[in-house]
Structure formats: structure tokens, C-alpha cells
PDB file of C-alpha atoms and ligand atoms in Angstrom:
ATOM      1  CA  UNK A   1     -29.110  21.519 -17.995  1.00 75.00           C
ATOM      2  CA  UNK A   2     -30.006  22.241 -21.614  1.00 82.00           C
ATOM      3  CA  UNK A   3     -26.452  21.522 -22.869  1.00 84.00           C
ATOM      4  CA  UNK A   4     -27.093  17.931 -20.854  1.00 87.00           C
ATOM      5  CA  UNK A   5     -30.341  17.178 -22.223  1.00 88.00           C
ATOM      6  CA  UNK A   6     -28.836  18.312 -25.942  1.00 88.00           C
ATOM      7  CA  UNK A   7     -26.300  15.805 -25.462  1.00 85.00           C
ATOM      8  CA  UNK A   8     -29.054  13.373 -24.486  1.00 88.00           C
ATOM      9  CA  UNK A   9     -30.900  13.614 -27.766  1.00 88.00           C
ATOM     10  CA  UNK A  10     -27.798  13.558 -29.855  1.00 86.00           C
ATOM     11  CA  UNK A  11     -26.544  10.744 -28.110  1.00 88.00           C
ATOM     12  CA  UNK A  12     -29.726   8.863 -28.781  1.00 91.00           C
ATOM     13  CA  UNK A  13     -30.166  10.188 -32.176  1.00 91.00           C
ATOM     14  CA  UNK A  14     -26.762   8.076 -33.066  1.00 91.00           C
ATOM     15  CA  UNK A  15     -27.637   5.349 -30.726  1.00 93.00           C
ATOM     16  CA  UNK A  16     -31.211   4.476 -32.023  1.00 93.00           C
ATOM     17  CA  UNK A  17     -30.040   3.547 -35.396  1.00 94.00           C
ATOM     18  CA  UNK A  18     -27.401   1.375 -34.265  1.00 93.00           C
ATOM     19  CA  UNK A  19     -29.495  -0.566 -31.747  1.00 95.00           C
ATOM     20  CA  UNK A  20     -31.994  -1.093 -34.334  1.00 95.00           C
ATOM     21  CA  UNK A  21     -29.711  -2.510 -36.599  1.00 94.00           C
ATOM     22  CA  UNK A  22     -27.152  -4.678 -34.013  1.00 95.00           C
ATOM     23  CA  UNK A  23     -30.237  -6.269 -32.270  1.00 97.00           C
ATOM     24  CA  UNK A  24     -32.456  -6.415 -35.758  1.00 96.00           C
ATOM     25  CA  UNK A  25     -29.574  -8.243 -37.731  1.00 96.00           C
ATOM     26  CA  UNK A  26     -30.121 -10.626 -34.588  1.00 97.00           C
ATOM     27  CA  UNK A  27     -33.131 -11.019 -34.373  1.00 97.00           C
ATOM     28  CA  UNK A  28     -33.620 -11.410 -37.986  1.00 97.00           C
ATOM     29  CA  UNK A  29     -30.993 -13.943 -38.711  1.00 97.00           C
ATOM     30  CA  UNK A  30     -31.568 -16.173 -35.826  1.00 97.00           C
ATOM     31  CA  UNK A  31     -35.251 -16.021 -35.551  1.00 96.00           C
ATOM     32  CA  UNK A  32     -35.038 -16.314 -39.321  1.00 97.00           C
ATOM     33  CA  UNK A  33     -32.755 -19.360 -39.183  1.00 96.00           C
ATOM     34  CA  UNK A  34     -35.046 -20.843 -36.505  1.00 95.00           C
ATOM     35  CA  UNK A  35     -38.143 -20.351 -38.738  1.00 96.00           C
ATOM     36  CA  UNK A  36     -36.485 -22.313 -41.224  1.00 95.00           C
ATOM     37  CA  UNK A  37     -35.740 -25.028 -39.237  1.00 94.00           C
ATOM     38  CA  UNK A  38     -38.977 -25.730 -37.457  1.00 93.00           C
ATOM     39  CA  UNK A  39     -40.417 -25.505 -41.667  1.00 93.00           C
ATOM     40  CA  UNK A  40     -37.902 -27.593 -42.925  1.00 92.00           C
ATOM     41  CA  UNK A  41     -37.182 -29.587 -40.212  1.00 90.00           C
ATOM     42  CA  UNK A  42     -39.325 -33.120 -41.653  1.00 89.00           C
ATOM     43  CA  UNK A  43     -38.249 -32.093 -44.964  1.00 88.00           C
ATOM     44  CA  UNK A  44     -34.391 -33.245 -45.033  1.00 86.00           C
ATOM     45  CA  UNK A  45     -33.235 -30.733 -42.289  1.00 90.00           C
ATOM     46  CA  UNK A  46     -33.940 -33.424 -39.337  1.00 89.00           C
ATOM     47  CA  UNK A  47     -31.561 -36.103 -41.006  1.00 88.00           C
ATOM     48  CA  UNK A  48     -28.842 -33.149 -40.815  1.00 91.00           C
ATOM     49  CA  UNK A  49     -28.654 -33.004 -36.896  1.00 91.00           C
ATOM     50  CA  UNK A  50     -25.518 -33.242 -35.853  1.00 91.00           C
ATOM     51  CA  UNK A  51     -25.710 -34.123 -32.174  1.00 90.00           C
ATOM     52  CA  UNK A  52     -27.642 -36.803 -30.628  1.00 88.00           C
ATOM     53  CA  UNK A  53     -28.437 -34.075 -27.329  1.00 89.00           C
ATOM     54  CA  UNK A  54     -31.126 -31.647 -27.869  1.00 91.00           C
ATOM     55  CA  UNK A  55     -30.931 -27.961 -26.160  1.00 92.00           C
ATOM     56  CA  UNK A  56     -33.425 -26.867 -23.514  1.00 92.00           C
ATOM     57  CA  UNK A  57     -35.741 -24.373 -23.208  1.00 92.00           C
ATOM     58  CA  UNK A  58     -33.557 -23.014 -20.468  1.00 93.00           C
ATOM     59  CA  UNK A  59     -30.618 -23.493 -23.140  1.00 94.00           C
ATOM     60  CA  UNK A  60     -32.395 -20.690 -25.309  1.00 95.00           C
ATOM     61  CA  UNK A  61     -34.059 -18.418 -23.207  1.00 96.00           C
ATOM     62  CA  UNK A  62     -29.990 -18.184 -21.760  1.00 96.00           C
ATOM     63  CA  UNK A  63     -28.974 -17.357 -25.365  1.00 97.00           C
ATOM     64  CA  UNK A  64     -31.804 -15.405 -26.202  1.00 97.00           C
ATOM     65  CA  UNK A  65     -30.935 -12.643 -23.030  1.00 97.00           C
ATOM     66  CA  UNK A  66     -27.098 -13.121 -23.503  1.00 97.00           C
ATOM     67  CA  UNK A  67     -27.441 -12.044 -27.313  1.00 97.00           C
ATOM     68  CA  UNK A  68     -29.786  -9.288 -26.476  1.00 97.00           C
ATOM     69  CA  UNK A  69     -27.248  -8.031 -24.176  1.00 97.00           C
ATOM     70  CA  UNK A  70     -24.673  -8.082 -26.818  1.00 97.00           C
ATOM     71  CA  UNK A  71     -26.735  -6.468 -29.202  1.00 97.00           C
ATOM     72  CA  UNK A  72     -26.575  -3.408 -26.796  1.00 97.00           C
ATOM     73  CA  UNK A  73     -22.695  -3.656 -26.235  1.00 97.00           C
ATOM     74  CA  UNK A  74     -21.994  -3.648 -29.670  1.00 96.00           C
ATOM     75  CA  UNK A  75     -24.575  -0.654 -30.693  1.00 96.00           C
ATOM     76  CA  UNK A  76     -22.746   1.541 -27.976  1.00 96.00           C
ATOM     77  CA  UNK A  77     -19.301   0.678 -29.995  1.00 95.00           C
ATOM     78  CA  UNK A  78     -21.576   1.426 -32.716  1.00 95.00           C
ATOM     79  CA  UNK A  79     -21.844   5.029 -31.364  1.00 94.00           C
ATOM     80  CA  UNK A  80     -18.227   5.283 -31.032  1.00 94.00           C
ATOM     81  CA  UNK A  81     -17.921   4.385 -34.481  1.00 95.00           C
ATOM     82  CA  UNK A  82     -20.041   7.207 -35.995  1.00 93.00           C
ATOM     83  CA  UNK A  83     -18.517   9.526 -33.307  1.00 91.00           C
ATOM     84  CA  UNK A  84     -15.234   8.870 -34.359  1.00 93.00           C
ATOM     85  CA  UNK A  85     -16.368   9.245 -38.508  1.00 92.00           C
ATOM     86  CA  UNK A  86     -17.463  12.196 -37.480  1.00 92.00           C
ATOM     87  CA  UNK A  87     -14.601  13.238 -35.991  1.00 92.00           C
ATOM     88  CA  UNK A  88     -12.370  12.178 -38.829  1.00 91.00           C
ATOM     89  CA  UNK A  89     -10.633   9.468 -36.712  1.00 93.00           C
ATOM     90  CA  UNK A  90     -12.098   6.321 -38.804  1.00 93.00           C
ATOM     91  CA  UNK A  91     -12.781   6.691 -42.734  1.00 90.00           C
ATOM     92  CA  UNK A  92     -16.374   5.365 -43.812  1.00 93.00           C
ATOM     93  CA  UNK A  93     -17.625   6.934 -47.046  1.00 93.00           C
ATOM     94  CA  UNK A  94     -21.405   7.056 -48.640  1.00 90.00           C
ATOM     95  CA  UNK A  95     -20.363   7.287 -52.581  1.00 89.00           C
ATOM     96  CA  UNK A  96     -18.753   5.915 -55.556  1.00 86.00           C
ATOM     97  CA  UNK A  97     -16.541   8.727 -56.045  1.00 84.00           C
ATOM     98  CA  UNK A  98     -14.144   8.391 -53.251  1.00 83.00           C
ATOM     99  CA  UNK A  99     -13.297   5.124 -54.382  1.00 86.00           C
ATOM    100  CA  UNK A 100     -15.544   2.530 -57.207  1.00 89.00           C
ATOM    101  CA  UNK A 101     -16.725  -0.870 -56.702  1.00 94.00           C
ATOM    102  CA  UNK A 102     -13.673  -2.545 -57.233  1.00 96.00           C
ATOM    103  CA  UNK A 103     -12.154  -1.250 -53.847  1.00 96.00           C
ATOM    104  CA  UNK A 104     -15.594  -1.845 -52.424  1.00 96.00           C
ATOM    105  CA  UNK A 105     -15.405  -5.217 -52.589  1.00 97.00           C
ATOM    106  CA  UNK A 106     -11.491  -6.177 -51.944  1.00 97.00           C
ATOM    107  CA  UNK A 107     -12.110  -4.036 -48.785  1.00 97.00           C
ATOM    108  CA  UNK A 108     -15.758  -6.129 -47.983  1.00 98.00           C
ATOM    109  CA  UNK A 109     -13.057  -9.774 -48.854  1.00 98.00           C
ATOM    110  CA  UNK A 110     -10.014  -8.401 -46.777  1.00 98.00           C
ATOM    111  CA  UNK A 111     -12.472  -7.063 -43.627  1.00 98.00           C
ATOM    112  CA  UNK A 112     -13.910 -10.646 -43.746  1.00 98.00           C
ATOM    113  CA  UNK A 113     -10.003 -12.646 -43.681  1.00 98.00           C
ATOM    114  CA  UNK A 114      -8.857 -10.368 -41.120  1.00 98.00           C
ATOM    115  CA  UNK A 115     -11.554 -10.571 -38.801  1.00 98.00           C
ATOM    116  CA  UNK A 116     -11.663 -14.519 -39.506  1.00 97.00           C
ATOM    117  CA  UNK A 117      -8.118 -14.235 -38.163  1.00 98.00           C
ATOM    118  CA  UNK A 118      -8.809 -11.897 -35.458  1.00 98.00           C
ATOM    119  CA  UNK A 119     -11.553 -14.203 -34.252  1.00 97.00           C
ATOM    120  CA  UNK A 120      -9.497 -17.224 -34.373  1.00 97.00           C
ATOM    121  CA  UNK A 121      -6.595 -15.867 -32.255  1.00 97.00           C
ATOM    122  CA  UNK A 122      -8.796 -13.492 -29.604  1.00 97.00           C
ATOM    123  CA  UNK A 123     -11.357 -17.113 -29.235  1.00 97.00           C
ATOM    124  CA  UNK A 124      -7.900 -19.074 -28.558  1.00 96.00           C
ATOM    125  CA  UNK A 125      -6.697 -16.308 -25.821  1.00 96.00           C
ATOM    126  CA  UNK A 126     -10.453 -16.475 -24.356  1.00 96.00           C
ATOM    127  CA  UNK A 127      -9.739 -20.351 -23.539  1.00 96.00           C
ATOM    128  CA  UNK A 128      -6.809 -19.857 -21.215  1.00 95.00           C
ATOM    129  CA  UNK A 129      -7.759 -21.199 -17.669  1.00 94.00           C
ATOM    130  CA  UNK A 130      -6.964 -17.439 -16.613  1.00 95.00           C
ATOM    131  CA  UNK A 131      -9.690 -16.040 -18.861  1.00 95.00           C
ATOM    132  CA  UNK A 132     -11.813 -18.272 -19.768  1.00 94.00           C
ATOM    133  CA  UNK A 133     -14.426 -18.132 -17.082  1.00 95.00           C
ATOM    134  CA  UNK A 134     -14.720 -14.133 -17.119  1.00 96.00           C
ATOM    135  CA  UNK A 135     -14.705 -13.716 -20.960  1.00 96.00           C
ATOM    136  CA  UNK A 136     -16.130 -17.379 -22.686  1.00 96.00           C
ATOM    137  CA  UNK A 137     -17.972 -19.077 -20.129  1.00 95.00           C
ATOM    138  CA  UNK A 138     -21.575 -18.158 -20.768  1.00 96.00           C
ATOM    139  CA  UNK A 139     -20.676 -18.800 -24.885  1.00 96.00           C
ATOM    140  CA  UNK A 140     -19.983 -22.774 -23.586  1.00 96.00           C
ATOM    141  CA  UNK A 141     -22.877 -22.732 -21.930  1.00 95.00           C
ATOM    142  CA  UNK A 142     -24.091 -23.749 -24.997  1.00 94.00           C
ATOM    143  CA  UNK A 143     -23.372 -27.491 -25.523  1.00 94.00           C
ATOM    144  CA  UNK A 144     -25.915 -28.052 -28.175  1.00 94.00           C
ATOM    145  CA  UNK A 145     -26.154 -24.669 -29.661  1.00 95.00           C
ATOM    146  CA  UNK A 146     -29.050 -23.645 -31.105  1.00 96.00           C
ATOM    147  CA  UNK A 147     -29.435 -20.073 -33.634  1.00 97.00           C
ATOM    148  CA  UNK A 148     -30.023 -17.941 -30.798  1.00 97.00           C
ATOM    149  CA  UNK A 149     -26.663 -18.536 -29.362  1.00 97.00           C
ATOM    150  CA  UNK A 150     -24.766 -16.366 -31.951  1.00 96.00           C
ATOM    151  CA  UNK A 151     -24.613 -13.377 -29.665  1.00 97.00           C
ATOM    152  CA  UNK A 152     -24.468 -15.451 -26.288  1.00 97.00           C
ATOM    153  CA  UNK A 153     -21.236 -13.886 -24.694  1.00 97.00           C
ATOM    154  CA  UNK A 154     -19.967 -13.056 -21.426  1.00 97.00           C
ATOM    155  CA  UNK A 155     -19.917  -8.769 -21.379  1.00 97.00           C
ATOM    156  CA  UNK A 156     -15.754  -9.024 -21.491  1.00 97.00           C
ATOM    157  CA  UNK A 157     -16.365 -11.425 -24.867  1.00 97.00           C
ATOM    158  CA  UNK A 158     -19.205  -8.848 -26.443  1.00 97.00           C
ATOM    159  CA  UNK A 159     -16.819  -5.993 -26.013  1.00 97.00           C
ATOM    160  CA  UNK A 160     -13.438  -7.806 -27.245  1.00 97.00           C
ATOM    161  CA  UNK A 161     -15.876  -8.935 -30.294  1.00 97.00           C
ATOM    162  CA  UNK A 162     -16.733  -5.330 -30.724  1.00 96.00           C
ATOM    163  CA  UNK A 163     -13.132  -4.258 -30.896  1.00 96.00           C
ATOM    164  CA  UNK A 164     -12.609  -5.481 -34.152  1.00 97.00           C
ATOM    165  CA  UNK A 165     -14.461  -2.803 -36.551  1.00 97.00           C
ATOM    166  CA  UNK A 166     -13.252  -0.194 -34.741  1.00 96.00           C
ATOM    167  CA  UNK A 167      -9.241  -1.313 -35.219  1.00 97.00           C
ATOM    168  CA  UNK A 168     -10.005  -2.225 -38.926  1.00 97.00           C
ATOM    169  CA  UNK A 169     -11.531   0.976 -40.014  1.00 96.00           C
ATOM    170  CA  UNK A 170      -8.216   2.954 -37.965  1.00 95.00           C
ATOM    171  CA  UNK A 171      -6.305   1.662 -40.689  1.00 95.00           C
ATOM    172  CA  UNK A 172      -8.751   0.855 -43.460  1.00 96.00           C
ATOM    173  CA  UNK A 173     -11.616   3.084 -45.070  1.00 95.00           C
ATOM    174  CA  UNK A 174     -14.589   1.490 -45.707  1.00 96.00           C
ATOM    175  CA  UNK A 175     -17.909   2.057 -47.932  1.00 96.00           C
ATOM    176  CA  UNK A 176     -21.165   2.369 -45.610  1.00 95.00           C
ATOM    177  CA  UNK A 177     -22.171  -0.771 -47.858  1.00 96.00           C
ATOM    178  CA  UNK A 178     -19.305  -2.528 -47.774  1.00 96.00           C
ATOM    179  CA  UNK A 179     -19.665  -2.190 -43.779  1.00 96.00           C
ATOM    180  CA  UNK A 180     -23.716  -3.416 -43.868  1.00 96.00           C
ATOM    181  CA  UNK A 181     -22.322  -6.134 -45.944  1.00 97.00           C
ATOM    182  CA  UNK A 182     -20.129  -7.363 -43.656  1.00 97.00           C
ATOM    183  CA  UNK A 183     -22.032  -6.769 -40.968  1.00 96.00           C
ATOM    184  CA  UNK A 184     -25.013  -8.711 -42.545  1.00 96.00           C
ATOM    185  CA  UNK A 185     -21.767 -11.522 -43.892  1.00 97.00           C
ATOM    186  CA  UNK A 186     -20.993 -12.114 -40.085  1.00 97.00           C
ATOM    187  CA  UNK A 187     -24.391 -12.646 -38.342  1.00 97.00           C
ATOM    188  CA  UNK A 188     -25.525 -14.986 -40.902  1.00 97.00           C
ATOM    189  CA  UNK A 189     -22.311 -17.158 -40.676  1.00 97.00           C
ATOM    190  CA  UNK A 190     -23.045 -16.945 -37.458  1.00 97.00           C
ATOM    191  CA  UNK A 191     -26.077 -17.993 -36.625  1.00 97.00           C
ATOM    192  CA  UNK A 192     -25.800 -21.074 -38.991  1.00 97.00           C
ATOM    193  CA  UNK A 193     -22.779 -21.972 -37.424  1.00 97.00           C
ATOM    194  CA  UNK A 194     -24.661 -22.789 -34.210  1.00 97.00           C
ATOM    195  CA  UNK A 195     -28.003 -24.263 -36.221  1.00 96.00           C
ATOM    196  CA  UNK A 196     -27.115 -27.751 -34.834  1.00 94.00           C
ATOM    197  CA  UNK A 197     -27.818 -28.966 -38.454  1.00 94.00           C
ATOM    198  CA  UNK A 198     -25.109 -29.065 -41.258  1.00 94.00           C
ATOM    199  CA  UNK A 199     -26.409 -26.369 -43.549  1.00 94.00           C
ATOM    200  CA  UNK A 200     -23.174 -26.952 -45.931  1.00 93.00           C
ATOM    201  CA  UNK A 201     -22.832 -29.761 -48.855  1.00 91.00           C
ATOM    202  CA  UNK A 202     -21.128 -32.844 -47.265  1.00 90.00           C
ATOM    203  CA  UNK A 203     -18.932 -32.323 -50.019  1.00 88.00           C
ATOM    204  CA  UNK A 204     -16.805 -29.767 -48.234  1.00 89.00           C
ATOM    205  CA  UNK A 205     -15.167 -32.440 -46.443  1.00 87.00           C
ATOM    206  CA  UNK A 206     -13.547 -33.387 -49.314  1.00 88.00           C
ATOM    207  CA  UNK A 207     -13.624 -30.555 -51.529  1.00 88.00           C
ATOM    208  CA  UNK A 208      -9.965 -29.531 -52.962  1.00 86.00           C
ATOM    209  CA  UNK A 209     -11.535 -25.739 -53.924  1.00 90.00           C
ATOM    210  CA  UNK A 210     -14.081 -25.158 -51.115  1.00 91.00           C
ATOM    211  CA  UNK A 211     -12.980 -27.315 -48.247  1.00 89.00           C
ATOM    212  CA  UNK A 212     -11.532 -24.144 -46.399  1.00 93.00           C
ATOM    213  CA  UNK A 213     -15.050 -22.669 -46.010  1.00 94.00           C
ATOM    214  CA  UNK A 214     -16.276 -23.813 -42.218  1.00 95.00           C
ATOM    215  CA  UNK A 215     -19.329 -26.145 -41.878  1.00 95.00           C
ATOM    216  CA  UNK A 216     -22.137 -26.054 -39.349  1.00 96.00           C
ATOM    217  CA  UNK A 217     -20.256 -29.360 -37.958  1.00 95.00           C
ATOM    218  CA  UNK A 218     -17.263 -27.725 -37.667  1.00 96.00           C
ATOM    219  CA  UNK A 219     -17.972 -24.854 -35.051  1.00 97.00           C
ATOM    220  CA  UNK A 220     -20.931 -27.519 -33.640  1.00 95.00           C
ATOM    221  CA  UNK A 221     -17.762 -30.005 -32.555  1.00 94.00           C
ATOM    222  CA  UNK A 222     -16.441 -26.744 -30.780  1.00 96.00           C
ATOM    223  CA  UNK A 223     -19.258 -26.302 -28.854  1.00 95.00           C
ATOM    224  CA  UNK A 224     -19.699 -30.392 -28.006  1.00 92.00           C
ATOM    225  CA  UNK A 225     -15.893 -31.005 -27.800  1.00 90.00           C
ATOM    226  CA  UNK A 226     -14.374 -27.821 -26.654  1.00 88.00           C
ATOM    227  CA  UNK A 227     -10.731 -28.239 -27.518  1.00 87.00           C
ATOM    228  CA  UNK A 228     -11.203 -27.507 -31.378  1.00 94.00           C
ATOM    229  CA  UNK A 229     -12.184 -25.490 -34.406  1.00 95.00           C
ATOM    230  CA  UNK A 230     -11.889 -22.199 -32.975  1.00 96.00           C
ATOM    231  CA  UNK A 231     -11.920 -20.703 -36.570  1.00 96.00           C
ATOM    232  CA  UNK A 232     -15.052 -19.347 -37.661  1.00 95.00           C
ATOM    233  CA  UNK A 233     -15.657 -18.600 -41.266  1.00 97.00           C
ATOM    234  CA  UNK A 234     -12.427 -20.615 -42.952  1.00 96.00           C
ATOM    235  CA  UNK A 235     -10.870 -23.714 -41.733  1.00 95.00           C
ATOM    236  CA  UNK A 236      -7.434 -22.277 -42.680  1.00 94.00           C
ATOM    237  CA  UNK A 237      -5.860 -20.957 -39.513  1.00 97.00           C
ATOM    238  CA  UNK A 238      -6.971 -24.218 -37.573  1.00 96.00           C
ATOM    239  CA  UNK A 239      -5.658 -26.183 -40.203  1.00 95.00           C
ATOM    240  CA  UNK A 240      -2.160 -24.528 -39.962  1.00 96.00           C
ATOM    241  CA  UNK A 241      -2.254 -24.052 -35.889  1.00 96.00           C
ATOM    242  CA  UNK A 242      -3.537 -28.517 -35.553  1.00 95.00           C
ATOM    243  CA  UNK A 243      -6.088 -27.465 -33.988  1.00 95.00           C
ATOM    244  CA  UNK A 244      -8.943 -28.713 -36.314  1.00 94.00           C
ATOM    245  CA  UNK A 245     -11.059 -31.324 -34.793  1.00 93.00           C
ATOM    246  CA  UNK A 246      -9.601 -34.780 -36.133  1.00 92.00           C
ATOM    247  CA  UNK A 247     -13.124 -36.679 -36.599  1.00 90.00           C
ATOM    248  CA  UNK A 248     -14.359 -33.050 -38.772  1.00 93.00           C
ATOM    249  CA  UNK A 249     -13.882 -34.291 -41.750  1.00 91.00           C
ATOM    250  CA  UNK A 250     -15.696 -37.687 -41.002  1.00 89.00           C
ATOM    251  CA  UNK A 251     -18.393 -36.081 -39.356  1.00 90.00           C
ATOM    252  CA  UNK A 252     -18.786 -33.395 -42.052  1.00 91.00           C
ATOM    253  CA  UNK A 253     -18.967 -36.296 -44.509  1.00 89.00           C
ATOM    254  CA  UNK A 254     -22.434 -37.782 -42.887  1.00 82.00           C
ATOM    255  CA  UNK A 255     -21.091 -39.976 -40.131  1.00 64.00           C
ATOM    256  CA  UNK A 256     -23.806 -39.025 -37.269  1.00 59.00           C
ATOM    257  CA  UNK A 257     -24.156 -40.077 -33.662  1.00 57.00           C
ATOM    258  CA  UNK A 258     -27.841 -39.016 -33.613  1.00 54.00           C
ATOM    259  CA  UNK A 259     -30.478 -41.378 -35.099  1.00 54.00           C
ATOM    260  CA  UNK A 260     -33.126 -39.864 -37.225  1.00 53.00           C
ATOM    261  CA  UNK A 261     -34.725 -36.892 -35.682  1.00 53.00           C
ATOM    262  CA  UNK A 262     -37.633 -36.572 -37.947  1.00 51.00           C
ATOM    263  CA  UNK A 263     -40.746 -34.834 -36.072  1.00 52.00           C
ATOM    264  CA  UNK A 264     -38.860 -34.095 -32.899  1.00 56.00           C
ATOM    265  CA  UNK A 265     -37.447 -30.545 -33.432  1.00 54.00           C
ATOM    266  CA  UNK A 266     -37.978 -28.054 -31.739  1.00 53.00           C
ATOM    267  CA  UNK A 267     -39.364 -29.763 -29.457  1.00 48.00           C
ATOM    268  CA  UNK A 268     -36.960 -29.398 -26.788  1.00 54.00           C
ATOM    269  CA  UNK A 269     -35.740 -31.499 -24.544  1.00 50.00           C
ATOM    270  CA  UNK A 270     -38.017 -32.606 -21.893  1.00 43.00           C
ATOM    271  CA  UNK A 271     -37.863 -30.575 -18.829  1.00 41.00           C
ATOM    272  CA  UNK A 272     -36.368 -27.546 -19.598  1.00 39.00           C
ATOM    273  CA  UNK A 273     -33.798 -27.799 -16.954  1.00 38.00           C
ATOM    274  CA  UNK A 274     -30.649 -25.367 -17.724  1.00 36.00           C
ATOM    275  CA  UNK A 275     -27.607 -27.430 -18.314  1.00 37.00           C
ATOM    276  CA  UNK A 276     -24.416 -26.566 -17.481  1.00 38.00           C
ATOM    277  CA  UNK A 277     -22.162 -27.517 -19.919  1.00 37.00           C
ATOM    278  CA  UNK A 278     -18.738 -27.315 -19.697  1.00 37.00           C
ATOM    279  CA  UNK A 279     -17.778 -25.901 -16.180  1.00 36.00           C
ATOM    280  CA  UNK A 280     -14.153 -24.549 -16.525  1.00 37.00           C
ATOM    281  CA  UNK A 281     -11.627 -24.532 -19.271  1.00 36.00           C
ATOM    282  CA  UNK A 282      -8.873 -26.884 -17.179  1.00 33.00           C
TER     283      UNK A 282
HETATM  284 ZN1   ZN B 301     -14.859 -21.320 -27.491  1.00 95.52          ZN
HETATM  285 ZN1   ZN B 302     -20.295 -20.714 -30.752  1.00 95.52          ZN
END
């Protein structure tokens, strides 16, 4: 019994940290983002809505629980991470000496291409009509996406997601910074790739140097068209698999279907009825 109960508080001495920090960076980043919009919102950010629809307050409560959920998946991977540091299976170091800042930061640049990658081919296999309603279902709920739905994944999705840390750092050490970093990289991406305003210069569209970074627009037409942009920080691998939406560009650039939206957000839409979205991948 006292062995059990040891285990207990070890197990939660590992576990606290990491559900502080997988649902904080959450909470943080979208309720942050959300703050910002609701402030900004008559000052410019209204003219940048990209969808004439407006999500419902049964649209964000869903997105609010889903991502809470997946906070808690991916803090129990987060155990298994410091278990297996501990246990010398993955490499993640506290100091300078093991390796300087250079290798800091081309492991913090090649974490972020690789999971870019990883994300673009695991979000393609979670569309086939054989998975799609067990693993990305819930995410397409969302057909307006709002902040909160960064996290909003089906349990098989959260986990999947979670797989990809673990992998890297089997192959890869990394710095406990460079980690946070990318850690802190991906939710914000995140959540302002589901703002529902473009948070980007317009001039990505047609930017020769920067026009492989994603736009809000760009993972916003996933959610409202379904069959594109699965990338999610870089517009490369969509760009060399066709499967970048073909009015992006033109979108990105200012053409808008919604007329101006000053005063209205958040106010949700009117009823707060949950809507279903897409139903099935076929
Ligand atoms: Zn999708
Ligand atoms: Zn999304």
C-alpha cells in the first residue's frame, strides 16, 4: 500500500507540472488571442474577418471542453516524456555545456519543419473516409473556428498530435528551452490560425521571401472548405502535394465574402444553437 501511494505522489509530482503548462499555454494563448480580439475588434480587426458566418456559443463552449480534454492527453504524454529523460531513453538537457546556442536554435528551426511536415501528412491520413469520423470529426466541427478551437480534437487526434515530441526527441536531443520554445511556437500558431481574422500582412499572398509562412485565411479555408490547406505553419508541402486552396491567394489578398463586421464581434451568433458542420469526410 505504501509503495502504491509512493507511486501516487511521484506520479503526480511529474504530472502537475505538465498539466499546468499543456492546459496554461492554452488557456493563455487562446483566451489571450480572444482578449485581443474583443479589444481590437472596432479598431481594424473587424474589417479582417474572413467569413461571412459567425460561430455560436455552442461552437465554443464545444471547443472550449474538447481543448481542455487535450490539454490532459497531452500532459500524460508529457509524463512519459520526463519518464523516459529520466530513464535515458529521450535526450533533453538544462545547460549550455552539453551543446551552445547555436545547436539550440537549429534544433528549435528543424523541430518546427519536421513537425510542420508531420502535421501535414498525419492531418491528410485523418481525412480518409475510414478515419476521419473517429480521429477529425469533432476538429470540423468547427466551421467558423474561433481561438478556442486550437486543441478541439477527437481523443484518437489528441494522442496522434502528442506522438510527435516523443518520436523527435528518440532521435534528436533537445534543450529544455528549446522544447518551451517550441512548445510556446506551436500554440500560438495555433490559436491564430483559427482567429477567424487574418492576423498576417496581405502581402504574403504575394510575397516572393515570406509567402511560404501560412495565413489565418489559409487554415480558416480548411475549416470552411474542407478539402484544402492541410499544412499548418508553411504553405510548402501543400504547395508541392496541389493541395493548396486555389482562391488562397485571392482571399489572402483582401477579397472578403463578409461585409464589414464592425461592432458585432463577439457577439455570437444569435441563438446559440450547436452547428454541425461538416458531417462525414465522403
Ligand atoms: Zn482537417
Ligand atoms: Zn483547425
Amino acid at each position: 500500500m505504501q509503495a502504491f501511494s509512493d507511486a501516487l505522489a511521484s506520479f503526480w509530482q511529474i504530472w502537475s507540472p505538465n498539466l499546468t503548462m499543456d492546459v496554461g499555454r492554452y488557456v493563455i494563448a487562446a483566451g489571450g488571442l480572444a482578449l485581443i480580439l474583443k479589444l481590437f475588434w472596432n479598431f481594424g480587426l473587424g474589417r479582417r474577418k474572413i467569413q461571412a458566418r459567425f460561430p455560436s456559443h455552442a461552437d465554443v463552449r464545444r471547443e472550449i471542453l474538447a481543448s481542455l480534454r487535450t490539454g490532459v492527453l497531452f500532459s500524460l504524454t508529457g509524463v512519459g516524456i520526463v519518464f523516459g529523460a529520466m530513464h535515458g531513453v529521450f535526450s533533453i538537457y538544462p545547460d549550455f555545456e552539453t551543446a551552445g546556442v547555436l545547436y539550440l536554435a537549429i534544433s528549435l528551426v528543424a523541430i518546427i519543419v519536421a513537425h510542420d511536415a508531420y502535421f501535414y501528412w498525419t492531418h491528410r491520413l485523418m481525412h480518409h473516409p475510414r478515419l476521419f469520423r473517429y480521429f477529425h470529426r469533432t476538429h470540423h466541427r468547427s466551421v467558423t473556428p474561433t481561438p478556442f478551437a486550437a486543441y478541439a480534437f477527437d481523443v484518437p487526434e489528441a494522442l496522434l498530435m502528442s506522438l510527435f515530441t516523443p518520436l523527435w526527441l528518440l532521435f534528436v536531443p533537445m534543450h529544455v528551452l528549446g522544447l518551451f520554445l517550441f512548445m510556446a511556437f506551436m500554440i500560438v500558431r495555433n490559436v491564430m490560425g483559427h482567429a477567424g481574422v487574418e492576423l498576417m500582412p496581405r502581402a504574403l499572398a504575394d510575397s516572393r521571401w515570406f509567402g511560404w509562412i501560412n495565413a489565418t485565411t489559409h487554415h480558416d479555408l480548411h475549416h470552411s472548405s474542407f478539402h484544402y490547406n492541410y499544412g499548418l505553419y508553411f504553405t510548402w508541402w501543400d504547395r508541392l502535394m496541389g493541395t493548396e486552396h486555389p482562391a488562397y491567394r485571392e482571399k489572402l489578398r483582401g477579397f472578403r465574402e463578409a461585409p464589414d463586421a464592425i461592432g458585432q464581434y463577439p457577439s455570437l451568433a444569435p441563438g446559440g444553437a450547436a452547428i454541425s458542420g461538416v458531417a462525414s469526410a465522403e
